[in-house]
């Protein structure tokens, strides 16, 4: 696909619909209300985006309790627990919810499983913001598991009614192994449909698999706390390529390029294209000037913005610079 000294850019890569919506919500809130607009946790897991929004007047806090009473507070794309919503109400915060609709779907499934009397087995990384939010829907009925070994350690009878949910940004292959183990372990189990793994995460993992099969090295642009970006690196390695996470061009280790003929480049769902461009530019200066675009899926998913952010005169929601960054 690529000659020696070439780069192939993954398709798709970069922003997903949920990330575009979340960033756009913060930008639009700043346009309507002015600074400061408080955001609980990082709106998405990317250092560049957080810094840009801070420059425009967003204030990122660890807890809703850190937001002055009566202020505007945006909930991040990763979702929050009912306890957080209650705490925000107690402080009379004007909440704007940027939770990704796919994450909201998992929250609703957790509530349904709890109403049905099932124990919820949540496949994900303990402590991740998305997992904490879903766990909070029914904490007394939810167990977080991450590996097949965790499944074997569960102290539940085989006939326990259980429901399985997954963190949306996990590797599909990794999740399937855990879900298969749960099916072997329990006789009364309801498992998620494949679309509980975020469409964007799955598309980007599939594109990275193809890069890994064809290129010596795969570089994934994304922040170190981005779950979906880290999974992409793991997927590339599992499919035979050397692979590294690159938060930005300045973090590229030139030693990785030794003996490399061609490079596949992708980016996580929360990484802006400007960081990919910066990496490509640096690679060009290091002997990889040719750039091709991988054949792949063209995503056209769009999630609607909250109606409360519409222009009070026209009723429209204007485009926002960061959220609408194009390739």
Short mmCIF file of C-alpha atoms in Angstrom, two decimals, residues 81-326:
data_model
loop_
_atom_site.label_atom_id
_atom_site.label_comp_id
_atom_site.label_asym_id
_atom_site.label_seq_id
_atom_site.Cartn_x
_atom_site.Cartn_y
_atom_site.Cartn_z
CA UNK A 81 -23.84 9.02 38.47
CA UNK A 82 -27.22 9.95 39.98
CA UNK A 83 -25.33 11.09 43.09
CA UNK A 84 -23.50 13.71 41.04
CA UNK A 85 -26.76 14.93 39.52
CA UNK A 86 -28.24 15.18 43.00
CA UNK A 87 -25.22 17.12 44.25
CA UNK A 88 -25.51 19.55 41.35
CA UNK A 89 -29.20 20.08 42.11
CA UNK A 90 -28.41 20.77 45.76
CA UNK A 91 -26.03 23.51 44.64
CA UNK A 92 -28.64 24.87 42.20
CA UNK A 93 -26.25 24.51 39.31
CA UNK A 94 -27.46 25.17 35.80
CA UNK A 95 -26.49 21.82 34.32
CA UNK A 96 -25.79 21.23 30.64
CA UNK A 97 -25.35 17.52 30.01
CA UNK A 98 -22.73 16.56 27.41
CA UNK A 99 -22.92 12.82 28.10
CA UNK A 100 -22.43 10.84 24.90
CA UNK A 101 -25.77 9.32 23.86
CA UNK A 102 -24.11 5.89 23.57
CA UNK A 103 -23.00 6.14 27.20
CA UNK A 104 -26.50 7.25 28.21
CA UNK A 105 -27.80 4.08 26.56
CA UNK A 106 -25.62 1.97 28.87
CA UNK A 107 -26.98 3.87 31.88
CA UNK A 108 -30.52 3.02 30.80
CA UNK A 109 -29.62 -0.65 30.39
CA UNK A 110 -28.16 -0.66 33.92
CA UNK A 111 -31.43 0.69 35.29
CA UNK A 112 -33.41 -1.92 33.36
CA UNK A 113 -31.25 -4.79 34.67
CA UNK A 114 -31.61 -3.47 38.22
CA UNK A 115 -35.41 -3.27 37.87
CA UNK A 116 -35.41 -6.84 36.59
CA UNK A 117 -33.57 -7.99 39.71
CA UNK A 118 -30.35 -8.88 37.93
CA UNK A 119 -26.81 -8.49 39.21
CA UNK A 120 -25.02 -6.14 36.82
CA UNK A 121 -21.58 -7.26 35.67
CA UNK A 122 -19.92 -4.16 34.23
CA UNK A 123 -16.93 -4.92 32.03
CA UNK A 124 -14.57 -1.98 32.25
CA UNK A 125 -11.71 -0.29 34.04
CA UNK A 126 -12.42 0.47 37.68
CA UNK A 127 -12.05 4.18 38.35
CA UNK A 128 -12.66 5.29 34.75
CA UNK A 129 -15.19 8.12 34.69
CA UNK A 130 -17.59 6.27 32.40
CA UNK A 131 -17.52 3.20 34.63
CA UNK A 132 -18.01 5.29 37.78
CA UNK A 133 -21.09 6.90 36.25
CA UNK A 134 -22.74 3.61 35.24
CA UNK A 135 -21.79 1.98 38.54
CA UNK A 136 -23.62 4.76 40.33
CA UNK A 137 -26.97 3.80 38.78
CA UNK A 138 -27.21 0.67 40.97
CA UNK A 139 -24.05 0.39 43.09
CA UNK A 140 -25.49 -2.26 45.39
CA UNK A 141 -26.18 -4.55 42.43
CA UNK A 142 -23.12 -3.86 40.25
CA UNK A 143 -19.74 -5.60 40.08
CA UNK A 144 -16.96 -4.18 37.90
CA UNK A 145 -14.88 -6.80 36.10
CA UNK A 146 -12.03 -6.38 33.64
CA UNK A 147 -10.54 -9.76 32.75
CA UNK A 148 -11.44 -13.41 32.27
CA UNK A 149 -9.66 -14.05 35.58
CA UNK A 150 -12.07 -11.63 37.27
CA UNK A 151 -14.96 -13.72 35.93
CA UNK A 152 -13.51 -16.87 37.50
CA UNK A 153 -13.17 -15.08 40.84
CA UNK A 154 -16.84 -14.08 41.05
CA UNK A 155 -18.48 -15.59 44.13
CA UNK A 156 -21.95 -15.99 42.64
CA UNK A 157 -23.97 -19.17 42.03
CA UNK A 158 -24.11 -20.27 38.40
CA UNK A 159 -27.88 -19.70 38.25
CA UNK A 160 -27.69 -16.08 39.48
CA UNK A 161 -29.66 -13.79 37.13
CA UNK A 162 -27.02 -11.44 35.73
CA UNK A 163 -26.85 -8.74 33.12
CA UNK A 164 -23.62 -7.79 31.40
CA UNK A 165 -22.71 -4.24 30.33
CA UNK A 166 -19.49 -2.87 28.88
CA UNK A 167 -17.52 0.34 28.95
CA UNK A 168 -18.07 1.70 25.46
CA UNK A 169 -14.41 2.37 24.62
CA UNK A 170 -12.97 -1.09 25.23
CA UNK A 171 -11.46 -3.34 22.59
CA UNK A 172 -14.21 -5.44 21.03
CA UNK A 173 -11.96 -8.51 20.90
CA UNK A 174 -10.97 -8.10 24.55
CA UNK A 175 -14.58 -7.63 25.62
CA UNK A 176 -15.75 -10.67 23.66
CA UNK A 177 -13.37 -12.93 25.60
CA UNK A 178 -14.80 -11.70 28.91
CA UNK A 179 -18.40 -11.98 27.70
CA UNK A 180 -17.75 -15.52 26.44
CA UNK A 181 -16.36 -16.43 29.86
CA UNK A 182 -19.50 -15.01 31.50
CA UNK A 183 -21.69 -17.17 29.26
CA UNK A 184 -19.74 -20.21 30.37
CA UNK A 185 -20.02 -19.16 34.02
CA UNK A 186 -23.75 -18.27 34.25
CA UNK A 187 -26.90 -19.98 33.03
CA UNK A 188 -29.22 -16.94 33.29
CA UNK A 189 -27.39 -14.10 31.61
CA UNK A 190 -28.40 -11.21 29.39
CA UNK A 191 -25.50 -9.74 27.45
CA UNK A 192 -25.23 -6.50 25.49
CA UNK A 193 -25.58 -6.26 21.76
CA UNK A 194 -22.39 -5.60 19.83
CA UNK A 195 -23.35 -1.96 19.40
CA UNK A 196 -22.74 -1.32 23.10
CA UNK A 197 -19.11 -1.02 22.06
CA UNK A 198 -19.03 2.48 20.62
CA UNK A 199 -19.29 2.44 16.81
CA UNK A 200 -16.36 4.88 16.65
CA UNK A 201 -14.14 2.77 18.88
CA UNK A 202 -14.88 -0.31 16.80
CA UNK A 203 -14.31 1.46 13.49
CA UNK A 204 -11.00 2.88 14.65
CA UNK A 205 -9.86 -0.48 16.01
CA UNK A 206 -10.70 -2.17 12.71
CA UNK A 207 -8.75 0.47 10.77
CA UNK A 208 -5.77 0.03 13.09
CA UNK A 209 -5.84 -3.76 12.59
CA UNK A 210 -5.46 -3.18 8.86
CA UNK A 211 -2.60 -0.73 9.42
CA UNK A 212 -0.85 -3.22 11.70
CA UNK A 213 -1.03 -5.95 9.07
CA UNK A 214 0.57 -3.77 6.39
CA UNK A 215 3.05 -1.49 8.13
CA UNK A 216 6.12 -1.80 10.33
CA UNK A 217 4.99 0.80 12.85
CA UNK A 218 1.64 2.19 13.99
CA UNK A 219 1.43 5.53 15.79
CA UNK A 220 -1.80 6.51 17.55
CA UNK A 221 -2.31 10.16 18.39
CA UNK A 222 -4.11 10.52 21.70
CA UNK A 223 -3.70 11.48 25.33
CA UNK A 224 -2.41 9.06 27.93
CA UNK A 225 -5.73 9.06 29.80
CA UNK A 226 -7.76 8.28 26.66
CA UNK A 227 -9.09 4.75 27.01
CA UNK A 228 -10.03 4.35 23.36
CA UNK A 229 -6.60 5.58 22.19
CA UNK A 230 -4.79 3.16 24.50
CA UNK A 231 -6.94 0.29 23.24
CA UNK A 232 -5.99 1.18 19.66
CA UNK A 233 -2.30 0.85 20.53
CA UNK A 234 -2.98 -2.54 22.12
CA UNK A 235 -4.94 -3.72 19.08
CA UNK A 236 -2.10 -2.73 16.75
CA UNK A 237 0.41 -4.66 18.83
CA UNK A 238 -1.85 -7.70 18.98
CA UNK A 239 -1.97 -7.71 15.18
CA UNK A 240 1.76 -7.73 14.65
CA UNK A 241 3.01 -4.16 14.50
CA UNK A 242 5.21 -2.13 16.78
CA UNK A 243 2.87 0.56 18.12
CA UNK A 244 3.08 3.63 20.32
CA UNK A 245 0.83 6.33 21.72
CA UNK A 246 1.86 9.84 20.67
CA UNK A 247 0.15 12.64 22.65
CA UNK A 248 1.64 15.21 20.24
CA UNK A 249 4.49 15.55 17.75
CA UNK A 250 6.89 16.64 20.45
CA UNK A 251 6.48 13.27 22.16
CA UNK A 252 7.59 11.25 19.13
CA UNK A 253 10.66 9.16 19.96
CA UNK A 254 12.87 9.09 16.85
CA UNK A 255 14.32 5.75 17.98
CA UNK A 256 10.96 4.18 17.08
CA UNK A 257 11.68 4.92 13.41
CA UNK A 258 14.89 2.90 13.20
CA UNK A 259 14.60 0.30 10.44
CA UNK A 260 11.01 1.28 9.67
CA UNK A 261 9.88 1.35 6.03
CA UNK A 262 6.30 2.54 6.37
CA UNK A 263 4.15 3.96 9.14
CA UNK A 264 0.43 3.75 9.84
CA UNK A 265 -0.96 6.77 11.69
CA UNK A 266 -4.31 7.01 13.43
CA UNK A 267 -5.86 8.99 16.27
CA UNK A 268 -8.25 8.33 19.11
CA UNK A 269 -11.85 9.52 19.11
CA UNK A 270 -11.00 12.55 21.27
CA UNK A 271 -7.84 13.64 19.38
CA UNK A 272 -8.11 16.70 17.09
CA UNK A 273 -6.75 16.58 13.56
CA UNK A 274 -4.33 19.42 14.25
CA UNK A 275 -2.27 17.00 16.37
CA UNK A 276 -2.24 14.43 13.55
CA UNK A 277 -1.08 17.11 11.12
CA UNK A 278 1.71 18.08 13.49
CA UNK A 279 2.90 14.49 13.71
CA UNK A 280 2.77 14.01 9.93
CA UNK A 281 4.78 17.20 9.44
CA UNK A 282 7.46 16.03 11.84
CA UNK A 283 7.62 12.59 10.24
CA UNK A 284 8.09 14.25 6.84
CA UNK A 285 11.17 15.97 8.19
CA UNK A 286 12.48 12.61 9.40
CA UNK A 287 12.32 10.88 6.03
CA UNK A 288 8.64 9.97 5.63
CA UNK A 289 7.33 12.57 3.17
CA UNK A 290 4.70 10.55 1.28
CA UNK A 291 1.18 10.43 2.73
CA UNK A 292 -1.71 8.22 1.60
CA UNK A 293 -5.23 7.80 2.96
CA UNK A 294 -6.36 4.32 3.92
CA UNK A 295 -9.55 2.98 2.37
CA UNK A 296 -12.13 2.82 5.13
CA UNK A 297 -15.52 3.70 6.51
CA UNK A 298 -16.70 7.29 6.16
CA UNK A 299 -18.65 8.09 9.34
CA UNK A 300 -21.72 10.29 9.04
CA UNK A 301 -23.17 9.95 12.56
CA UNK A 302 -24.29 13.24 14.12
CA UNK A 303 -25.70 13.66 17.62
CA UNK A 304 -28.04 16.60 18.19
CA UNK A 305 -27.01 19.40 20.50
CA UNK A 306 -29.27 20.35 23.43
CA UNK A 307 -32.04 22.65 22.29
CA UNK A 308 -31.31 25.08 25.13
CA UNK A 309 -28.10 26.08 23.32
CA UNK A 310 -29.94 27.34 20.24
CA UNK A 311 -29.65 30.96 19.20
CA UNK A 312 -32.48 32.83 20.98
CA UNK A 313 -33.36 34.72 17.79
CA UNK A 314 -32.87 32.22 14.94
CA UNK A 315 -33.39 29.01 16.90
CA UNK A 316 -30.31 27.55 15.24
CA UNK A 317 -27.19 26.16 16.86
CA UNK A 318 -24.15 27.70 15.15
CA UNK A 319 -21.10 25.67 14.21
CA UNK A 320 -18.23 25.81 16.70
CA UNK A 321 -14.55 25.92 15.68
CA UNK A 322 -13.04 23.12 17.77
CA UNK A 323 -15.97 20.76 17.47
CA UNK A 324 -16.23 21.22 13.71
CA UNK A 325 -12.52 20.82 12.99
CA UNK A 326 -12.31 18.97 9.69
#
